[in-house]
Amino acid sequence: MASINYATREINCKLVYYGPGLCGKTTNLQMIHQLLPIGKRGDMVSLATPGERTLYFDFLPIEAAEVNGFKIKFSLYTVPGQVYYNATRKLVLRGVDGLVFVADSQWDLMEENLESMKNLEENLAEYNVQPEDRPMILQYNKRDLDDIAPVWYLEYLLNATHGVPVYESSALDGTGVLDTLNHLCRFVIRRVVHQVETGTF
Amino acid sequence: MAETISKKELIKKPKVFKKFYTVKDFIALGIILVFGAVLAWVFNLHRDGFGLFDILSQKSHKGVALILWGIEIAAYLGLAYASSNNTVITAIGGGLGIVTRMVASFVIGLTQFASHKQSLFGFLWSVEKGDLWAFRLLAIVVTLAMIFVVYRSWYVDRFGLFEEVMVKKEKEKEREEKAKEQPKAFAFAKKMTDISSINVRGNTGSRRDPDSLMPPEWFVPVAPLEAAYGTVNIPREVIVKCVPEAKILLTGNRPVQVRLAYIVPQLRHATIWLTWQQIFSSHNAGVIDSADAIAQAEAALRDRWIKIPAKYYVGQVAAEFWVMNQVPPAWMRLPEVPQESEFRLEAEEHVG
C-alpha cells in the first residue's frame, strides 16, 4: 500500500520483482541502478549468497517526477526465487503497489515460471489480494539466448488469464528493463491518484 | 577476554585509543616520567627518596606525611593536565608519577646498597629508620608489579603460566581457524553495480532434478481428450532419456508419435507426463519390433513415466488448442493522469 506524506508532499510506492530463481530479477535492479542518473536513484542494497543467489531481497529506491504536486518515490524490491524461501517472498509482498513478474524465456524453465506464478497468486491471496488488483507487468527475460520459447507460448502459459502488459527483455544488457519499469510506474501512479481522488486510498 | 587481545588489535580500535596517540599526549606522559625520576633523585639525595615528607623530621605527625603525599599526587595530576588538557592522560599521569618515583627510588636504593656493601635484608627493611621500611616495601611491590605487567606476555608464552588465559587463547585461535575454513553462508553484494561480475547466465538450465523420472507431487493424471485428433512427433532421445532400457526396443529412424488426445489436456503444465503404455498403445507401428521377446521386454515398461518438455511438441499442436481468455484488469482501464507523460526514467547518456 502506497504511503502519502502530505507534509513533504511525497508518495512512496513499493514495487516488487517476482519470478523463479535465476530469472534475472536482481540483474534488473542492478541494471536500473546502473542506468539511472545518480540523482534519480539511491544506493542498491543486496543480500546475496556467494553464488549471486538472492538470500533475502534487493532494495533500490528511485525518484520520479512530480505528479499533481506530489513527488513520487518508488522502492524497488526483489524476492529470492528459490522455492524454500517462500516466507521471505510473502514478507516482501506485504503492501506491494506494483509487480513485475520476470519470466525466464528458456525452454527448460517453463515449469519454474508456472510454479512461480502460481506461488505469487497464492502469496497475494494470503493478503487478500488478487493478481488483477495490483498493476503488474510481465517481463519475458533472456530473449537474447538461443534456446528460448516464443512469446506467444509464454503468453499462453503465464498471461492467458491475466492479460497484463508484456515486455521482452535482456536484463544483462539492459534491453527492456527501463521500459518495463516506466510502464509499471505509470500504472501505479494512475492507481494511486485514482484512489486518492475517489477516497478509496 | 581483554587479556587475549593483542596490542595490534588494540591499536585497530581507533575510537578508544585515538586520543592517546597525539604527540601532545606522549609529551605529557614523558614529562611526568622525567619529573617523577628527578623527584626521586632529589629526595634520595636528601634522605630516602620516598616522598616529600622526606624533608620533614622523623618525629613529624604521620598525617602531615599523608598530606604531603596528596600534594605530590596533585602536582603530578596538575602537570599532566596542563601538558595534555586531557582527563584520561591526567589520571594516567597521576599514577605514573608515583610509580616512576617508586621504581626510581628502588633502583637508587639498590645502588646505595651495593656501594655501601650493606646486607640486602638490612637495606630492604631498614629497621633502624623506623616506619620507612613500609615505603621501601611499597617501592619493591610497585617495581615487581611493573616488571610483571611489562613481561607478562613473555611469562605466559614461555612458561605456560596462567593456563586459563592460554586455554582461552587456544580456543579463540581454534574458533578463528574454523571460521576461516567454513565457507561464508552469505555475503553482502557490492553496492555499486559491476556488470562484469554478474554471472547469472552461468547457471542456466533447469533447477529441478533433471533426471527425475516421476511426475511432480501436484500432478494428477488427466483423461485423454478424444476430440483432439492427430499426433505429434517426439524424438526417440526424449523417450530413451526417461527409459534407458528402451534403447534396444526403439529401432529404426522414425520418431515416436504421441496422440494429441494425451497432449492437449496437459498443455497448461508445460511439461507433459505420460506413461509408456499411453504413448505406445497405438500410432507407433514399426517403431517397436513385434517379436515376442521384445514384446515381453516392453510389457515391463508399461507403467514407466516419460516426460516430454514443451519445446518438443509446442510447434506441432494446432492453434485451436491454445485457448486464451485474456480480460485486461481494471487498473489497465484507469484514465491517464494529467502529468503522467512527463514521467519517464531514462538512462544516462554515457551508458550504452
Coordinates of C-alpha atoms in Angstrom, one line a residue:
Chain A
M1 CA 0.0 0.0 0.0
A2 CA 1.5 3.3 -1.1
S3 CA 2.1 5.9 1.7
I4 CA 1.4 9.6 1.3
N5 CA 3.3 12.2 3.3
Y6 CA 1.3 15.4 3.0
A7 CA 3.9 17.4 4.9
T8 CA 6.7 16.6 2.5
R9 CA 4.3 16.1 -0.4
E10 CA 5.7 12.7 -1.2
I11 CA 4.1 9.5 -2.3
N12 CA 6.1 6.3 -1.6
C13 CA 5.2 3.2 -3.6
K14 CA 6.5 -0.3 -3.3
L15 CA 7.3 -2.3 -6.5
V16 CA 8.3 -6.0 -6.3
Y17 CA 10.2 -8.0 -8.9
Y18 CA 8.9 -11.6 -8.7
G19 CA 9.9 -14.7 -10.6
P20 CA 11.6 -18.0 -10.4
G21 CA 15.2 -18.4 -9.3
L22 CA 17.9 -17.0 -11.6
C23 CA 15.4 -15.5 -14.0
G24 CA 17.1 -12.1 -13.7
K25 CA 15.3 -10.1 -11.0
T26 CA 18.4 -8.9 -9.3
T27 CA 20.0 -8.2 -12.7
N28 CA 17.0 -6.0 -13.5
L29 CA 17.6 -3.9 -10.4
Q30 CA 21.4 -3.8 -11.0
M31 CA 20.8 -2.5 -14.5
I32 CA 18.3 0.1 -13.3
H33 CA 20.9 1.2 -10.7
Q34 CA 23.5 1.3 -13.4
L35 CA 21.4 3.1 -16.0
L36 CA 19.7 5.8 -13.9
P37 CA 21.5 9.0 -13.1
I38 CA 22.7 9.3 -9.5
G39 CA 20.1 12.0 -8.7
K40 CA 17.3 9.6 -9.6
R41 CA 18.3 6.6 -7.5
G42 CA 19.7 5.7 -4.2
D43 CA 22.2 3.0 -3.2
M44 CA 21.3 -0.5 -4.0
V45 CA 21.2 -2.9 -1.0
S46 CA 21.6 -6.5 -1.8
L47 CA 21.9 -9.5 0.5
A48 CA 23.1 -12.4 -1.6
T49 CA 24.9 -15.7 -1.4
P50 CA 28.4 -16.1 -2.9
G51 CA 26.7 -17.7 -5.9
E52 CA 24.8 -14.5 -6.6
R53 CA 21.6 -16.0 -5.3
T54 CA 19.4 -13.5 -3.5
L55 CA 19.2 -14.5 0.1
Y56 CA 16.7 -12.1 1.4
F57 CA 15.9 -9.3 -1.0
D58 CA 17.4 -6.5 -3.0
F59 CA 16.3 -2.9 -2.5
L60 CA 16.7 0.1 -4.7
P61 CA 15.0 3.4 -4.1
I62 CA 14.3 5.6 -7.1
E63 CA 12.7 9.0 -7.5
A64 CA 10.4 10.1 -10.2
A65 CA 8.9 13.4 -11.5
E66 CA 6.2 15.2 -9.7
V67 CA 2.6 14.3 -10.3
N68 CA -0.2 16.6 -9.1
G69 CA 2.3 18.4 -6.9
F70 CA 3.5 15.3 -5.2
K71 CA 6.9 13.8 -5.6
I72 CA 6.6 10.1 -6.4
K73 CA 9.2 7.8 -4.9
F74 CA 9.4 4.1 -5.7
S75 CA 11.1 1.4 -3.6
L76 CA 12.1 -1.5 -5.8
Y77 CA 12.4 -4.9 -4.2
T78 CA 13.2 -8.4 -5.5
V79 CA 12.4 -11.6 -3.8
P80 CA 14.5 -14.8 -3.5
G81 CA 13.4 -17.1 -6.3
Q82 CA 14.3 -20.4 -4.7
V83 CA 11.3 -22.4 -3.7
Y84 CA 12.3 -22.8 0.0
Y85 CA 12.4 -19.0 0.7
N86 CA 8.6 -18.6 0.5
A87 CA 8.3 -17.0 3.9
T88 CA 10.6 -14.2 2.7
R89 CA 8.7 -13.8 -0.5
K90 CA 5.5 -13.4 1.4
L91 CA 7.0 -10.8 3.6
V92 CA 8.4 -8.8 0.8
L93 CA 5.0 -8.8 -0.9
R94 CA 3.3 -7.1 2.0
G95 CA 2.0 -3.7 0.9
V96 CA 3.1 -4.1 -2.7
D97 CA 1.8 -1.5 -5.1
G98 CA 3.1 -2.9 -8.3
L99 CA 4.6 -6.1 -9.6
V100 CA 7.0 -7.1 -12.3
F101 CA 6.9 -10.8 -13.0
V102 CA 10.2 -11.8 -14.6
A103 CA 9.9 -15.0 -16.6
D104 CA 12.8 -17.0 -17.8
S105 CA 12.4 -17.5 -21.6
Q106 CA 14.5 -20.7 -21.7
W107 CA 12.5 -23.7 -22.8
D108 CA 13.7 -25.8 -19.9
L109 CA 12.4 -23.4 -17.3
M110 CA 8.8 -23.2 -18.3
E111 CA 7.7 -25.3 -15.3
E112 CA 9.6 -23.0 -13.0
N113 CA 7.9 -20.0 -14.4
L114 CA 4.5 -21.6 -14.0
E115 CA 5.3 -22.6 -10.4
S116 CA 6.5 -19.1 -9.5
M117 CA 3.3 -17.5 -11.0
K118 CA 1.2 -19.9 -9.0
N119 CA 3.2 -19.1 -5.9
L120 CA 2.7 -15.4 -6.5
E121 CA -1.0 -15.9 -6.7
E122 CA -1.1 -17.9 -3.5
N123 CA 1.0 -15.4 -1.6
L124 CA -1.1 -12.5 -2.7
A125 CA -4.2 -14.4 -1.8
E126 CA -2.8 -14.6 1.8
Y127 CA -3.0 -10.8 1.9
N128 CA -6.5 -11.0 0.3
V129 CA -5.1 -9.5 -2.9
Q130 CA -6.0 -10.8 -6.3
P131 CA -3.3 -10.5 -9.0
E132 CA -5.6 -8.4 -11.1
D133 CA -5.9 -5.9 -8.1
R134 CA -2.3 -4.7 -8.4
P135 CA -0.6 -3.3 -11.5
M136 CA 1.6 -6.0 -13.0
I137 CA 3.9 -6.2 -15.9
L138 CA 5.1 -9.5 -17.4
Q139 CA 8.7 -9.4 -18.5
Y140 CA 10.0 -12.2 -20.7
N141 CA 13.7 -12.1 -19.9
K142 CA 16.8 -13.6 -21.5
R143 CA 15.4 -13.1 -25.0
D144 CA 19.0 -12.9 -26.3
L145 CA 19.6 -16.6 -25.7
D146 CA 19.1 -19.3 -28.3
D147 CA 17.0 -22.0 -26.8
I148 CA 14.0 -19.9 -25.8
A149 CA 10.3 -20.2 -26.1
P150 CA 8.3 -18.0 -28.5
V151 CA 6.5 -15.1 -26.9
W152 CA 3.1 -16.4 -27.9
Y153 CA 3.7 -19.6 -25.9
L154 CA 4.9 -17.6 -22.8
E155 CA 1.7 -15.6 -23.2
Y156 CA -0.4 -18.8 -23.3
L157 CA 1.4 -20.2 -20.3
L158 CA 1.7 -17.1 -18.0
N159 CA -0.7 -14.5 -19.3
A160 CA -3.6 -16.4 -20.6
T161 CA -5.9 -15.3 -17.8
H162 CA -4.2 -12.1 -16.6
G163 CA -4.0 -10.1 -19.9
V164 CA -1.4 -7.7 -18.5
P165 CA 1.2 -5.7 -20.5
V166 CA 4.2 -7.7 -21.6
Y167 CA 7.8 -6.7 -22.3
E168 CA 10.6 -8.7 -23.8
S169 CA 13.9 -8.1 -22.2
S170 CA 17.5 -9.0 -21.8
A171 CA 18.3 -7.7 -18.4
L172 CA 22.0 -8.4 -18.7
D173 CA 22.4 -5.7 -21.4
G174 CA 19.6 -3.5 -20.2
T175 CA 17.1 -4.2 -23.1
G176 CA 13.5 -3.7 -21.9
V177 CA 14.5 -3.0 -18.3
L178 CA 13.6 0.6 -18.1
D179 CA 10.6 0.2 -20.4
T180 CA 9.2 -2.4 -18.0
L181 CA 9.7 -0.1 -15.1
N182 CA 8.4 3.0 -16.7
H183 CA 5.2 1.2 -17.8
L184 CA 4.6 -0.2 -14.3
C185 CA 5.3 3.1 -12.6
R186 CA 2.8 4.9 -14.7
F187 CA 0.1 2.3 -13.9
V188 CA 1.0 2.5 -10.2
I189 CA 0.8 6.3 -10.3
R190 CA -2.6 6.2 -12.1
R191 CA -4.0 3.8 -9.5
V192 CA -2.7 5.8 -6.5
V193 CA -4.1 9.1 -8.0
H194 CA -7.4 7.4 -8.7
Q195 CA -7.6 6.0 -5.2
V196 CA -6.9 9.5 -3.8
E197 CA -9.5 11.1 -6.0
T198 CA -12.1 8.6 -5.2
G199 CA -11.3 8.5 -1.5
T200 CA -10.5 4.8 -1.5
F201 CA -6.9 5.3 -0.5
Chain B
M1 CA 38.6 -11.6 27.1
A2 CA 40.6 -8.5 27.4
E3 CA 43.8 -10.4 28.2
T4 CA 43.7 -12.2 24.9
I5 CA 43.6 -9.1 22.7
S6 CA 46.9 -8.3 21.2
K7 CA 48.4 -4.9 21.0
K8 CA 47.9 -4.8 17.3
E9 CA 44.2 -5.5 17.8
L10 CA 44.0 -2.8 20.4
I11 CA 45.6 -0.3 18.0
K12 CA 42.9 -1.2 15.4
K13 CA 40.3 0.2 17.7
P14 CA 40.5 3.9 16.8
K15 CA 37.6 5.2 18.9
V16 CA 39.1 4.1 22.2
F17 CA 42.8 4.8 21.6
K18 CA 42.8 7.6 19.2
K19 CA 43.3 10.3 21.7
F20 CA 46.4 8.6 23.2
Y21 CA 48.3 8.9 20.0
T22 CA 48.8 12.5 19.7
V23 CA 52.3 13.9 20.1
K24 CA 51.0 16.2 22.9
D25 CA 49.9 13.2 25.0
F26 CA 53.2 11.5 24.6
I27 CA 55.0 14.6 25.7
A28 CA 52.7 14.9 28.8
L29 CA 53.5 11.4 29.9
G30 CA 57.2 11.9 29.2
I31 CA 57.2 15.0 31.4
I32 CA 55.6 13.0 34.2
L33 CA 58.2 10.2 33.9
V34 CA 61.1 12.7 34.0
F35 CA 59.5 14.6 36.8
G36 CA 59.0 11.5 38.9
A37 CA 62.5 10.3 38.3
V38 CA 64.0 13.7 39.1
L39 CA 62.0 14.0 42.3
A40 CA 63.2 10.5 43.4
W41 CA 66.8 11.5 42.8
V42 CA 66.4 14.8 44.7
F43 CA 64.7 13.2 47.6
N44 CA 67.1 10.4 47.6
L45 CA 70.0 12.8 47.9
H46 CA 68.3 14.4 50.9
R47 CA 67.3 11.2 52.6
D48 CA 65.5 8.1 51.3
G49 CA 63.7 9.4 48.3
F50 CA 60.2 8.1 49.2
G51 CA 58.3 11.4 49.1
L52 CA 58.0 15.0 50.0
F53 CA 57.8 14.0 53.6
D54 CA 61.5 13.2 53.4
I55 CA 62.1 16.8 54.1
L56 CA 60.3 16.5 57.5
S57 CA 61.9 15.3 60.6
Q58 CA 61.2 11.8 61.6
K59 CA 59.2 13.0 64.6
S60 CA 56.6 14.8 62.4
H61 CA 53.0 13.7 62.6
K62 CA 52.1 10.9 60.1
G63 CA 49.0 12.9 59.0
V64 CA 51.4 15.6 57.7
A65 CA 53.2 13.0 55.7
L66 CA 49.9 11.9 54.2
I67 CA 49.0 15.5 53.2
L68 CA 52.4 15.8 51.5
W69 CA 51.8 12.6 49.6
G70 CA 48.5 14.1 48.4
I71 CA 50.2 17.3 47.4
E72 CA 52.7 15.3 45.4
I73 CA 50.0 13.4 43.6
A74 CA 48.1 16.7 42.9
A75 CA 51.3 18.1 41.4
Y76 CA 51.6 15.1 39.1
L77 CA 47.9 15.4 38.1
G78 CA 48.2 19.2 37.6
L79 CA 51.3 18.8 35.5
A80 CA 49.7 16.1 33.3
Y81 CA 46.6 18.1 32.8
A82 CA 48.5 21.3 32.0
S83 CA 50.5 19.4 29.4
S84 CA 47.8 17.4 27.8
N85 CA 44.4 19.0 28.7
N86 CA 43.0 15.5 28.6
T87 CA 41.4 13.9 31.7
V88 CA 42.4 10.4 30.8
I89 CA 46.0 11.4 30.3
T90 CA 45.8 13.3 33.6
A91 CA 44.6 10.2 35.5
I92 CA 47.3 8.1 34.0
G93 CA 49.9 10.7 34.7
G94 CA 49.0 10.8 38.4
G95 CA 49.5 7.1 38.8
L96 CA 52.5 7.1 36.5
G97 CA 54.3 9.8 38.5
I98 CA 54.1 7.8 41.7
V99 CA 55.0 4.6 40.1
T100 CA 58.0 6.2 38.3
R101 CA 59.3 7.7 41.5
M102 CA 58.8 4.4 43.4
V103 CA 60.8 2.5 40.8
A104 CA 63.5 5.1 40.6
S105 CA 63.8 5.1 44.4
F106 CA 64.1 1.4 44.4
V107 CA 66.9 1.5 41.8
I108 CA 68.8 4.3 43.6
G109 CA 68.4 2.4 46.9
L110 CA 69.9 -0.7 45.3
T111 CA 72.8 1.3 44.0
Q112 CA 73.4 2.6 47.5
F113 CA 73.2 -0.9 48.9
A114 CA 75.7 -2.2 46.5
S115 CA 78.2 0.7 47.1
H116 CA 77.9 0.5 51.0
K117 CA 78.1 -3.3 51.0
Q118 CA 75.1 -3.4 53.3
S119 CA 73.2 -6.7 53.7
L120 CA 70.2 -7.0 51.5
F121 CA 67.9 -7.7 54.4
G122 CA 69.2 -4.7 56.3
F123 CA 68.8 -2.5 53.3
L124 CA 65.2 -3.6 52.5
W125 CA 63.8 -3.4 55.9
S126 CA 65.9 -0.5 57.3
V127 CA 64.5 -1.1 60.7
E128 CA 66.8 1.5 62.1
K129 CA 65.0 4.1 60.1
G130 CA 61.6 3.5 61.7
D131 CA 58.5 3.4 59.5
L132 CA 60.4 3.9 56.2
W133 CA 60.6 0.1 55.7
A134 CA 56.9 0.2 54.7
F135 CA 57.6 2.6 51.9
R136 CA 60.6 0.6 50.7
L137 CA 58.4 -2.5 50.7
L138 CA 55.8 -0.5 48.7
A139 CA 58.6 0.5 46.2
I140 CA 59.6 -3.1 45.8
V141 CA 56.0 -4.2 45.3
V142 CA 55.4 -1.5 42.7
T143 CA 58.6 -2.3 40.9
L144 CA 57.9 -6.0 40.8
A145 CA 54.3 -5.3 39.6
M146 CA 55.7 -3.1 36.8
I147 CA 58.1 -5.9 35.8
F148 CA 55.2 -8.4 36.0
V149 CA 53.0 -6.3 33.8
V150 CA 55.6 -5.5 31.2
Y151 CA 56.8 -9.0 30.8
R152 CA 53.5 -10.7 31.4
S153 CA 53.0 -12.0 27.9
W154 CA 56.6 -13.4 27.9
Y155 CA 55.8 -15.5 31.0
V156 CA 52.6 -16.7 29.5
D157 CA 54.2 -17.7 26.3
R158 CA 57.4 -19.2 27.7
F159 CA 56.3 -20.9 30.9
G160 CA 52.6 -21.6 30.2
L161 CA 51.6 -19.6 33.3
F162 CA 48.0 -18.6 33.7
E163 CA 46.7 -21.7 31.9
E164 CA 43.2 -20.3 31.9
V165 CA 44.4 -17.5 29.7
M166 CA 46.3 -19.9 27.5
V167 CA 43.2 -22.1 27.1
K168 CA 41.2 -19.1 26.2
K169 CA 43.8 -18.1 23.6
E170 CA 43.8 -21.6 22.1
K171 CA 40.1 -21.7 21.9
E172 CA 40.0 -18.4 20.2
K173 CA 42.6 -19.5 17.7
E174 CA 40.6 -22.6 17.0
R175 CA 37.5 -20.6 16.5
E176 CA 39.3 -18.2 14.1
E177 CA 40.6 -21.2 12.1
K178 CA 37.2 -22.8 12.0
A179 CA 35.7 -19.6 10.8
K180 CA 38.3 -19.4 8.1
E181 CA 37.7 -22.9 6.9
Q182 CA 33.9 -22.7 6.8
P183 CA 32.5 -21.1 3.7
K184 CA 30.5 -18.0 4.3
A185 CA 26.8 -18.5 4.4
F186 CA 26.3 -15.3 2.6
A187 CA 28.0 -12.1 1.6
F188 CA 26.8 -8.6 1.0
A189 CA 26.7 -7.9 -2.6
K190 CA 28.5 -4.9 -3.9
K191 CA 26.7 -1.6 -3.6
M192 CA 27.9 -0.3 -6.9
T193 CA 26.9 -2.3 -9.9
D194 CA 29.7 -4.0 -11.8
I195 CA 28.1 -5.8 -14.7
S196 CA 31.2 -7.8 -15.5
S197 CA 30.8 -9.6 -12.2
I198 CA 27.2 -10.7 -13.0
N199 CA 27.3 -14.4 -13.7
V200 CA 23.6 -15.2 -13.8
R201 CA 23.8 -16.9 -17.2
G202 CA 26.4 -19.3 -16.0
N203 CA 23.6 -21.0 -14.0
T204 CA 21.2 -21.7 -16.9
G205 CA 19.3 -24.9 -17.1
S206 CA 16.6 -26.5 -15.1
R207 CA 16.7 -26.1 -11.3
R208 CA 14.5 -29.2 -10.9
D209 CA 16.2 -32.5 -10.7
P210 CA 16.7 -33.0 -14.4
D211 CA 16.9 -36.8 -14.0
S212 CA 13.7 -37.1 -12.1
L213 CA 11.6 -39.8 -13.7
M214 CA 8.5 -39.2 -11.7
P215 CA 5.8 -36.5 -12.2
P216 CA 5.7 -33.8 -9.6
E217 CA 3.6 -34.2 -6.5
W218 CA 0.8 -32.0 -7.7
F219 CA 0.4 -34.0 -10.9
V220 CA -3.0 -35.6 -11.4
P221 CA -3.3 -38.0 -14.4
V222 CA -5.8 -36.5 -16.9
A223 CA -8.1 -38.4 -19.2
P224 CA -7.4 -38.1 -22.9
L225 CA -9.3 -35.5 -24.9
E226 CA -10.9 -37.7 -27.5
A227 CA -11.9 -34.6 -29.6
A228 CA -8.3 -33.9 -30.2
Y229 CA -7.2 -35.8 -33.3
G230 CA -3.8 -36.3 -34.7
T231 CA -0.4 -36.9 -33.3
V232 CA 2.9 -35.1 -32.6
N233 CA 6.3 -36.5 -33.3
I234 CA 8.7 -36.8 -30.4
P235 CA 12.4 -37.6 -30.9
R236 CA 13.4 -41.0 -29.7
E237 CA 16.0 -39.5 -27.4
V238 CA 13.3 -37.9 -25.3
I239 CA 11.9 -41.4 -24.6
V240 CA 15.3 -43.0 -24.1
K241 CA 16.3 -40.3 -21.6
C242 CA 13.4 -41.3 -19.3
V243 CA 13.6 -45.1 -20.0
P244 CA 17.2 -46.0 -20.9
E245 CA 16.2 -49.7 -21.3
A246 CA 14.1 -48.7 -24.3
K247 CA 17.1 -48.1 -26.4
I248 CA 17.1 -51.6 -27.7
L249 CA 13.4 -51.5 -28.4
L250 CA 13.3 -48.3 -30.4
T251 CA 14.8 -49.3 -33.6
G252 CA 14.7 -47.5 -37.0
N253 CA 14.8 -43.8 -37.5
R254 CA 11.2 -42.8 -37.3
P255 CA 10.2 -40.5 -34.4
V256 CA 7.7 -41.6 -31.8
Q257 CA 4.2 -40.5 -32.3
V258 CA 2.2 -39.3 -29.4
R259 CA -1.5 -38.7 -29.6
L260 CA -2.8 -35.2 -29.3
A261 CA -5.6 -36.5 -27.1
Y262 CA -3.0 -37.0 -24.4
I263 CA -1.0 -33.9 -25.0
V264 CA -3.8 -31.3 -25.1
P265 CA -5.2 -31.8 -21.6
Q266 CA -1.7 -31.1 -20.2
L267 CA -0.8 -28.1 -22.3
R268 CA -1.1 -25.7 -19.3
H269 CA 1.5 -27.7 -17.4
A270 CA 4.3 -27.1 -20.0
T271 CA 5.9 -30.4 -19.4
I272 CA 3.8 -33.4 -20.4
W273 CA 3.9 -36.6 -18.3
L274 CA 2.7 -39.8 -20.0
T275 CA 3.2 -43.5 -19.3
W276 CA 4.9 -45.8 -21.7
Q277 CA 1.6 -47.5 -22.3
Q278 CA -0.2 -44.2 -23.3
I279 CA 2.5 -43.5 -25.9
F280 CA 2.9 -46.9 -27.4
S281 CA -0.6 -48.2 -27.3
S282 CA -1.2 -47.1 -30.8
H283 CA 0.2 -45.0 -33.7
N284 CA 3.7 -46.4 -33.4
A285 CA 3.6 -49.4 -35.7
G286 CA 7.1 -50.2 -36.8
V287 CA 8.7 -48.2 -34.1
I288 CA 8.9 -51.2 -31.8
D289 CA 9.8 -54.6 -33.1
S290 CA 6.9 -57.0 -32.6
A291 CA 9.0 -60.1 -31.8
D292 CA 7.8 -61.9 -28.8
A293 CA 10.9 -61.4 -26.7
I294 CA 10.8 -57.7 -27.4
A295 CA 7.0 -57.6 -26.6
Q296 CA 7.8 -59.1 -23.2
A297 CA 10.5 -56.6 -22.5
E298 CA 8.1 -53.8 -23.5
A299 CA 5.5 -55.2 -21.1
A300 CA 7.8 -54.5 -18.2
L301 CA 8.0 -50.8 -19.2
R302 CA 4.3 -50.1 -19.5
D303 CA 3.9 -48.1 -16.3
R304 CA 7.1 -46.2 -16.6
W305 CA 6.8 -42.3 -16.8
I306 CA 8.0 -40.3 -19.7
K307 CA 8.3 -36.6 -19.6
I308 CA 8.0 -34.5 -22.8
P309 CA 9.3 -31.0 -22.5
A310 CA 7.3 -28.3 -24.2
K311 CA 9.8 -27.5 -26.9
Y312 CA 9.3 -30.9 -28.5
Y313 CA 5.5 -30.5 -29.1
V314 CA 4.6 -26.8 -29.0
G315 CA 5.2 -26.2 -32.7
Q316 CA 3.1 -29.2 -33.7
V317 CA -0.1 -28.5 -31.7
A318 CA -2.8 -26.8 -33.8
A319 CA -3.7 -23.2 -32.9
E320 CA -7.2 -24.1 -31.9
F321 CA -5.9 -25.7 -28.8
W322 CA -4.1 -22.7 -27.4
V323 CA -7.1 -21.1 -25.9
M324 CA -6.6 -17.8 -24.1
N325 CA -9.1 -15.9 -22.0
Q326 CA -7.4 -12.5 -21.5
V327 CA -9.5 -9.9 -19.8
P328 CA -7.5 -6.8 -19.1
P329 CA -7.6 -6.0 -15.3
A330 CA -9.4 -2.9 -14.0
W331 CA -6.3 -0.9 -13.3
M332 CA -5.4 -1.0 -17.0
R333 CA -8.6 0.9 -17.8
L334 CA -8.0 3.8 -15.4
P335 CA -7.8 7.2 -17.1
E336 CA -4.3 8.8 -17.6
V337 CA -3.0 11.2 -15.0
P338 CA -2.5 14.7 -16.5
Q339 CA 1.3 14.8 -15.9
E340 CA 1.8 11.1 -16.5
S341 CA 3.5 11.6 -19.8
E342 CA 6.2 13.7 -18.1
F343 CA 7.1 10.7 -16.0
R344 CA 9.9 8.7 -17.6
L345 CA 13.0 7.2 -16.2
E346 CA 15.7 7.3 -18.7
A347 CA 19.2 6.0 -18.9
E348 CA 22.2 8.4 -18.5
E349 CA 23.6 9.4 -21.9
H350 CA 27.0 8.0 -21.4
V351 CA 25.7 4.5 -20.5
G352 CA 25.4 2.3 -23.6

